């Protein structure tokens, strides 16, 4: 048995490093030694990893909104260059930071099981703080997302919404001058900061960003990939397949297909959220818990909801779609994409 080292491109932020380490540990665990260690025929090569960290344009330009200088791609470009130059074997991203479709040279090789997809509201005092709907008129709430702003305004048009950027700690620090801030629950939980949350918005109150809570693993596509300098990483696809969560991959495919069909990025107030639902209508919040409990069922129902802010009518458009997904089928990802595309068409008919 030999040692294989996976080189993983990641951003340098504390959250990115925490998430990448989490994903890397999951990859190693999924590819750990099997069978009797004394039986070399039943043992996989020992897999380790090293992080190749870097600062992206999105990390450097904190004085401007993302929409003003390139949108989502500004958080992944440098990592993709590392893949192309052979400095890394894979890159780990928050899926919500990725464009709706990766460039032709790359592919979305795998995703991890989704973390809590909801948005969280934080006010001074943490769990004991003032809840969002209880804020006094004119209170100031910080967020860097126009998706959040249009939905927050629908709930509380009497509040002032202040644009903020920066890492999690920087944005939480804004509570010294603001009455509240809105952040993704997944990042807070992965950083051990859930105790700072005053309340979570339900997905009925606020639809999360497409891909929110999902960690994505990107690689070169089969045509672009060159042989790795590490002997044994030629089976990279198989290594990553062992950690891929099929249900979450379908969820991600549906949500990103919706964005692509609408030609939307972070400069648009648009969002989609997909989740598998049980036959009794109980929703699994995208975590697919019921899928594990009901593995004997061939098809699962995937429900996807979407919003789109129409500037002309100044209305927040909504639509939803659902359909059966056969997770054992080679067509499951395309089935999920079709649901997202159909949802986008339903939105477009309202324009």
Short mmCIF file of C-alpha atoms in Angstrom, two decimals:
data_model
loop_
_atom_site.label_atom_id
_atom_site.label_comp_id
_atom_site.label_asym_id
_atom_site.label_seq_id
_atom_site.Cartn_x
_atom_site.Cartn_y
_atom_site.Cartn_z
CA UNK A 1 0.00 0.00 0.00
CA UNK A 2 1.41 3.42 -0.94
CA UNK A 3 0.61 6.95 0.18
CA UNK A 4 -1.30 9.30 -2.13
CA UNK A 5 -1.40 13.03 -1.47
CA UNK A 6 -4.31 15.11 -2.76
CA UNK A 7 -3.50 18.79 -3.36
CA UNK A 8 -6.57 20.89 -2.58
CA UNK A 9 -7.00 24.51 -3.70
CA UNK A 10 -8.85 26.73 -1.24
CA UNK A 11 -9.35 30.35 -0.28
CA UNK A 12 -7.40 31.61 2.73
CA UNK A 13 -10.36 32.87 4.76
CA UNK A 14 -11.03 31.16 8.08
CA UNK A 15 -14.39 29.87 6.86
CA UNK A 16 -12.97 28.56 3.58
CA UNK A 17 -10.14 26.77 5.39
CA UNK A 18 -12.57 25.25 7.89
CA UNK A 19 -14.90 24.08 5.12
CA UNK A 20 -12.08 22.74 2.97
CA UNK A 21 -10.59 20.82 5.88
CA UNK A 22 -14.04 19.38 6.60
CA UNK A 23 -14.40 18.28 2.97
CA UNK A 24 -10.85 16.93 2.81
CA UNK A 25 -11.36 14.88 5.97
CA UNK A 26 -14.57 13.47 4.47
CA UNK A 27 -12.72 12.47 1.30
CA UNK A 28 -10.00 10.72 3.30
CA UNK A 29 -12.57 8.95 5.50
CA UNK A 30 -14.53 7.74 2.47
CA UNK A 31 -11.31 6.35 1.00
CA UNK A 32 -9.88 4.85 4.17
CA UNK A 33 -8.39 1.36 4.30
CA UNK A 34 -10.97 -1.38 3.87
CA UNK A 35 -10.94 -5.03 4.71
CA UNK A 36 -8.23 -6.71 6.77
CA UNK A 37 -5.15 -4.49 6.91
CA UNK A 38 -3.02 -7.63 6.67
CA UNK A 39 -4.62 -8.44 3.35
CA UNK A 40 -2.97 -6.13 0.82
CA UNK A 41 -5.49 -7.14 -1.81
CA UNK A 42 -8.29 -5.57 0.26
CA UNK A 43 -6.47 -2.36 1.15
CA UNK A 44 -6.76 0.95 -0.62
CA UNK A 45 -3.77 3.23 -0.94
CA UNK A 46 -3.50 5.57 2.06
CA UNK A 47 -4.84 8.98 1.08
CA UNK A 48 -3.60 12.22 2.62
CA UNK A 49 -3.95 15.85 1.56
CA UNK A 50 -2.33 19.25 1.63
CA UNK A 51 -4.09 22.60 1.31
CA UNK A 52 -3.01 25.02 -1.40
CA UNK A 53 -4.44 28.25 -0.03
CA UNK A 54 -4.75 31.54 -1.90
CA UNK A 55 -6.45 34.92 -1.79
CA UNK A 56 -9.05 35.55 -4.51
CA UNK A 57 -10.13 38.80 -6.10
CA UNK A 58 -13.38 38.58 -4.17
CA UNK A 59 -11.40 38.44 -0.91
CA UNK A 60 -9.23 41.42 -1.84
CA UNK A 61 -11.89 43.84 -3.06
CA UNK A 62 -14.04 44.24 0.01
CA UNK A 63 -14.82 47.90 -0.70
CA UNK A 64 -17.16 47.11 -3.59
CA UNK A 65 -20.23 44.95 -4.12
CA UNK A 66 -19.65 41.64 -5.92
CA UNK A 67 -22.04 42.64 -8.69
CA UNK A 68 -19.89 45.68 -9.50
CA UNK A 69 -16.74 43.78 -10.45
CA UNK A 70 -17.54 40.32 -11.72
CA UNK A 71 -20.07 38.51 -9.58
CA UNK A 72 -19.67 34.97 -8.29
CA UNK A 73 -16.63 33.98 -10.36
CA UNK A 74 -14.35 36.30 -8.39
CA UNK A 75 -14.16 33.76 -5.55
CA UNK A 76 -13.07 30.80 -7.70
CA UNK A 77 -10.90 32.11 -10.56
CA UNK A 78 -7.56 31.80 -8.78
CA UNK A 79 -8.44 28.29 -7.61
CA UNK A 80 -9.31 27.24 -11.15
CA UNK A 81 -6.00 28.64 -12.39
CA UNK A 82 -4.24 26.44 -9.82
CA UNK A 83 -6.03 23.43 -11.33
CA UNK A 84 -5.04 24.42 -14.87
CA UNK A 85 -1.41 24.99 -13.88
CA UNK A 86 -1.19 21.64 -12.11
CA UNK A 87 -0.64 23.16 -8.66
CA UNK A 88 -3.76 21.48 -7.30
CA UNK A 89 -5.75 18.33 -8.03
CA UNK A 90 -9.12 19.59 -6.80
CA UNK A 91 -10.68 22.83 -5.57
CA UNK A 92 -13.26 23.18 -2.80
CA UNK A 93 -15.89 25.92 -3.09
CA UNK A 94 -19.13 26.95 -1.47
CA UNK A 95 -21.51 26.12 -4.30
CA UNK A 96 -23.33 29.42 -3.86
CA UNK A 97 -20.07 31.20 -4.80
CA UNK A 98 -19.90 29.38 -8.14
CA UNK A 99 -21.50 30.55 -11.39
CA UNK A 100 -24.54 28.65 -12.63
CA UNK A 101 -22.36 26.70 -15.04
CA UNK A 102 -18.65 25.96 -14.69
CA UNK A 103 -16.31 26.79 -17.56
CA UNK A 104 -15.80 24.03 -20.18
CA UNK A 105 -12.34 23.15 -18.85
CA UNK A 106 -13.76 22.11 -15.48
CA UNK A 107 -16.45 19.92 -13.96
CA UNK A 108 -18.39 19.67 -10.72
CA UNK A 109 -17.00 16.32 -9.64
CA UNK A 110 -18.81 15.86 -6.32
CA UNK A 111 -20.72 17.58 -3.53
CA UNK A 112 -21.02 16.88 0.16
CA UNK A 113 -24.30 16.41 1.96
CA UNK A 114 -25.98 19.77 2.44
CA UNK A 115 -25.61 21.68 5.70
CA UNK A 116 -28.43 23.87 7.05
CA UNK A 117 -29.46 25.95 3.98
CA UNK A 118 -31.30 28.69 5.87
CA UNK A 119 -30.37 32.32 6.48
CA UNK A 120 -29.82 33.42 10.06
CA UNK A 121 -30.57 36.71 11.81
CA UNK A 122 -28.18 37.98 14.44
CA UNK A 123 -28.82 40.89 16.78
CA UNK A 124 -26.98 42.08 19.85
CA UNK A 125 -27.48 39.54 22.62
CA UNK A 126 -27.36 36.43 20.45
CA UNK A 127 -30.18 34.01 21.19
CA UNK A 128 -31.62 36.49 23.69
CA UNK A 129 -31.49 39.38 21.23
CA UNK A 130 -34.37 41.16 19.51
CA UNK A 131 -35.94 39.05 16.78
CA UNK A 132 -36.24 40.39 13.26
CA UNK A 133 -40.00 40.95 13.24
CA UNK A 134 -39.74 42.72 16.62
CA UNK A 135 -37.23 45.34 15.50
CA UNK A 136 -38.49 48.92 15.76
CA UNK A 137 -39.27 50.81 12.53
CA UNK A 138 -36.16 52.34 11.05
CA UNK A 139 -33.80 49.76 12.55
CA UNK A 140 -30.67 49.12 10.47
CA UNK A 141 -29.96 45.59 9.23
CA UNK A 142 -26.76 44.62 7.40
CA UNK A 143 -26.43 42.21 4.48
CA UNK A 144 -24.33 42.06 1.34
CA UNK A 145 -26.95 40.18 -0.66
CA UNK A 146 -29.58 41.82 -2.86
CA UNK A 147 -31.42 38.48 -2.81
CA UNK A 148 -31.83 38.88 0.92
CA UNK A 149 -32.71 42.56 0.69
CA UNK A 150 -35.72 42.08 -1.61
CA UNK A 151 -37.08 39.31 0.61
CA UNK A 152 -36.39 41.16 3.84
CA UNK A 153 -38.17 44.21 2.44
CA UNK A 154 -41.18 42.02 1.70
CA UNK A 155 -41.24 41.09 5.40
CA UNK A 156 -40.26 44.48 6.85
CA UNK A 157 -40.37 47.37 4.36
CA UNK A 158 -40.00 49.82 7.26
CA UNK A 159 -36.39 48.88 8.03
CA UNK A 160 -33.13 50.24 6.57
CA UNK A 161 -30.91 47.70 4.83
CA UNK A 162 -27.19 48.44 4.86
CA UNK A 163 -24.71 46.75 2.47
CA UNK A 164 -21.86 44.96 4.27
CA UNK A 165 -19.03 42.68 3.15
CA UNK A 166 -16.15 40.86 4.80
CA UNK A 167 -15.57 37.60 6.65
CA UNK A 168 -18.01 36.24 9.22
CA UNK A 169 -16.32 37.86 12.20
CA UNK A 170 -16.16 41.22 10.41
CA UNK A 171 -19.86 41.10 9.62
CA UNK A 172 -20.80 40.01 13.13
CA UNK A 173 -18.67 42.91 14.37
CA UNK A 174 -20.98 45.27 12.49
CA UNK A 175 -23.50 44.71 15.29
CA UNK A 176 -21.62 47.44 17.13
CA UNK A 177 -23.20 49.92 14.72
CA UNK A 178 -26.18 48.02 13.29
CA UNK A 179 -29.31 46.54 14.86
CA UNK A 180 -28.87 43.21 13.11
CA UNK A 181 -27.07 41.29 10.38
CA UNK A 182 -28.13 38.38 8.17
CA UNK A 183 -25.70 35.56 7.40
CA UNK A 184 -25.86 32.01 6.05
CA UNK A 185 -26.55 29.47 8.79
CA UNK A 186 -24.17 26.92 7.27
CA UNK A 187 -21.10 29.12 7.65
CA UNK A 188 -21.98 30.03 11.21
CA UNK A 189 -22.44 26.40 12.18
CA UNK A 190 -19.22 25.29 10.48
CA UNK A 191 -17.34 28.00 12.37
CA UNK A 192 -18.91 27.03 15.71
CA UNK A 193 -20.83 30.30 15.93
CA UNK A 194 -24.39 28.99 16.08
CA UNK A 195 -24.72 30.37 19.61
CA UNK A 196 -24.58 33.87 18.11
CA UNK A 197 -27.80 33.32 16.15
CA UNK A 198 -30.93 35.12 17.35
CA UNK A 199 -33.25 33.24 14.97
CA UNK A 200 -33.34 31.37 11.68
CA UNK A 201 -35.53 32.45 8.79
CA UNK A 202 -37.69 29.64 7.47
CA UNK A 203 -37.34 28.97 3.75
CA UNK A 204 -40.91 30.21 3.41
CA UNK A 205 -39.84 33.59 4.83
CA UNK A 206 -36.60 33.77 2.90
CA UNK A 207 -35.50 31.50 0.09
CA UNK A 208 -31.78 30.71 0.42
CA UNK A 209 -29.25 31.37 -2.33
CA UNK A 210 -29.03 28.60 -4.89
CA UNK A 211 -26.45 26.13 -3.61
CA UNK A 212 -26.34 27.60 -0.10
CA UNK A 213 -25.00 25.12 2.45
CA UNK A 214 -23.42 22.85 -0.19
CA UNK A 215 -19.66 22.27 -0.48
CA UNK A 216 -18.63 21.58 -4.07
CA UNK A 217 -15.56 19.76 -5.36
CA UNK A 218 -14.30 21.01 -8.73
CA UNK A 219 -11.74 19.33 -10.98
CA UNK A 220 -10.48 19.61 -14.52
CA UNK A 221 -12.78 17.88 -16.98
CA UNK A 222 -11.69 14.64 -18.60
CA UNK A 223 -10.40 16.34 -21.74
CA UNK A 224 -8.42 19.04 -19.92
CA UNK A 225 -7.01 16.87 -17.16
CA UNK A 226 -3.34 16.03 -17.36
CA UNK A 227 -1.71 13.14 -15.59
CA UNK A 228 -1.08 14.06 -11.96
CA UNK A 229 2.45 14.24 -10.60
CA UNK A 230 1.28 11.89 -7.83
CA UNK A 231 1.24 8.27 -8.94
CA UNK A 232 -2.15 6.74 -8.27
CA UNK A 233 -4.32 9.86 -8.62
CA UNK A 234 -5.33 8.80 -12.11
CA UNK A 235 -8.46 7.37 -10.44
CA UNK A 236 -9.37 10.78 -9.00
CA UNK A 237 -12.96 10.46 -10.22
CA UNK A 238 -13.38 7.22 -8.25
CA UNK A 239 -11.85 8.77 -5.13
CA UNK A 240 -14.31 11.66 -5.27
CA UNK A 241 -17.28 9.46 -6.18
CA UNK A 242 -16.93 7.78 -2.77
CA UNK A 243 -17.67 11.06 -0.98
CA UNK A 244 -20.31 12.40 -3.38
CA UNK A 245 -23.83 12.68 -1.97
CA UNK A 246 -26.06 11.73 -4.89
CA UNK A 247 -29.21 13.32 -3.51
CA UNK A 248 -27.45 16.63 -2.78
CA UNK A 249 -25.88 16.52 -6.26
CA UNK A 250 -29.39 16.34 -7.73
CA UNK A 251 -30.51 19.21 -5.50
CA UNK A 252 -27.52 21.28 -6.61
CA UNK A 253 -28.14 20.43 -10.27
CA UNK A 254 -31.77 21.58 -10.07
CA UNK A 255 -30.94 24.85 -8.34
CA UNK A 256 -28.06 25.76 -10.64
CA UNK A 257 -30.05 24.80 -13.76
CA UNK A 258 -32.68 27.32 -12.64
CA UNK A 259 -30.05 30.07 -12.43
CA UNK A 260 -28.56 29.14 -15.77
CA UNK A 261 -31.95 29.13 -17.51
CA UNK A 262 -32.58 32.65 -16.19
CA UNK A 263 -29.01 33.74 -17.01
CA UNK A 264 -28.78 35.00 -13.45
CA UNK A 265 -25.86 35.61 -11.11
CA UNK A 266 -25.31 37.38 -7.80
CA UNK A 267 -26.13 40.73 -9.44
CA UNK A 268 -29.75 39.55 -9.77
CA UNK A 269 -32.25 39.20 -6.91
CA UNK A 270 -32.96 35.57 -7.73
CA UNK A 271 -32.88 32.33 -5.76
CA UNK A 272 -33.94 28.71 -5.88
CA UNK A 273 -34.22 26.03 -3.25
CA UNK A 274 -34.78 22.32 -3.84
CA UNK A 275 -35.55 19.64 -1.28
CA UNK A 276 -36.71 16.05 -1.30
CA UNK A 277 -40.11 15.55 0.27
CA UNK A 278 -41.75 12.48 1.72
CA UNK A 279 -45.01 11.10 0.38
CA UNK A 280 -46.80 12.59 3.40
CA UNK A 281 -45.54 16.04 2.41
CA UNK A 282 -43.00 16.41 5.21
CA UNK A 283 -40.04 18.36 3.91
CA UNK A 284 -36.47 17.29 4.55
CA UNK A 285 -34.92 20.77 4.25
CA UNK A 286 -32.58 19.55 1.55
CA UNK A 287 -30.72 17.24 3.93
CA UNK A 288 -32.24 14.08 2.49
CA UNK A 289 -32.60 12.38 5.85
CA UNK A 290 -35.67 10.50 4.68
CA UNK A 291 -33.74 9.22 1.68
CA UNK A 292 -31.52 7.18 3.97
CA UNK A 293 -34.51 5.88 5.95
CA UNK A 294 -36.43 4.98 2.80
CA UNK A 295 -33.64 3.66 0.61
CA UNK A 296 -35.91 0.92 -0.69
CA UNK A 297 -37.97 3.51 -2.58
CA UNK A 298 -36.76 3.84 -6.15
CA UNK A 299 -38.10 7.33 -6.82
CA UNK A 300 -38.17 10.36 -4.56
CA UNK A 301 -40.09 13.58 -5.07
CA UNK A 302 -37.92 16.65 -5.53
CA UNK A 303 -39.61 19.98 -4.90
CA UNK A 304 -37.99 23.20 -6.07
CA UNK A 305 -39.10 26.76 -5.38
CA UNK A 306 -37.79 29.90 -7.01
CA UNK A 307 -38.03 33.67 -6.74
CA UNK A 308 -37.14 36.46 -9.15
CA UNK A 309 -37.35 40.21 -8.60
CA UNK A 310 -38.90 41.93 -11.61
CA UNK A 311 -37.70 45.54 -11.63
CA UNK A 312 -40.29 46.65 -14.19
CA UNK A 313 -43.29 45.62 -12.15
CA UNK A 314 -41.42 45.91 -8.82
CA UNK A 315 -42.83 42.54 -7.86
CA UNK A 316 -41.20 39.51 -6.33
CA UNK A 317 -42.19 36.65 -8.61
CA UNK A 318 -42.52 33.14 -7.19
CA UNK A 319 -43.00 29.69 -8.65
CA UNK A 320 -42.52 26.07 -7.66
CA UNK A 321 -42.17 22.72 -9.40
CA UNK A 322 -41.82 19.10 -8.36
CA UNK A 323 -41.24 15.73 -9.89
CA UNK A 324 -40.01 12.20 -9.26
CA UNK A 325 -36.25 11.61 -9.27
CA UNK A 326 -34.89 8.10 -9.60
CA UNK A 327 -31.66 8.30 -7.61
CA UNK A 328 -30.59 4.90 -8.94
CA UNK A 329 -30.87 6.05 -12.53
CA UNK A 330 -28.03 7.39 -14.67
CA UNK A 331 -30.51 10.10 -15.70
CA UNK A 332 -31.17 11.38 -12.16
CA UNK A 333 -29.05 14.52 -12.56
CA UNK A 334 -30.72 15.41 -15.86
CA UNK A 335 -34.13 14.78 -14.30
CA UNK A 336 -33.24 17.27 -11.57
CA UNK A 337 -31.92 19.81 -14.08
CA UNK A 338 -35.16 19.57 -16.04
CA UNK A 339 -37.13 20.53 -12.92
CA UNK A 340 -34.97 23.63 -12.50
CA UNK A 341 -35.36 24.58 -16.16
CA UNK A 342 -39.14 24.13 -16.00
CA UNK A 343 -39.22 26.32 -12.89
CA UNK A 344 -37.32 29.06 -14.74
CA UNK A 345 -39.85 28.85 -17.59
CA UNK A 346 -42.68 29.31 -15.08
CA UNK A 347 -40.99 32.48 -13.82
CA UNK A 348 -40.38 33.76 -17.35
CA UNK A 349 -44.07 33.38 -18.17
CA UNK A 350 -44.82 35.90 -15.39
CA UNK A 351 -42.50 38.55 -16.85
#
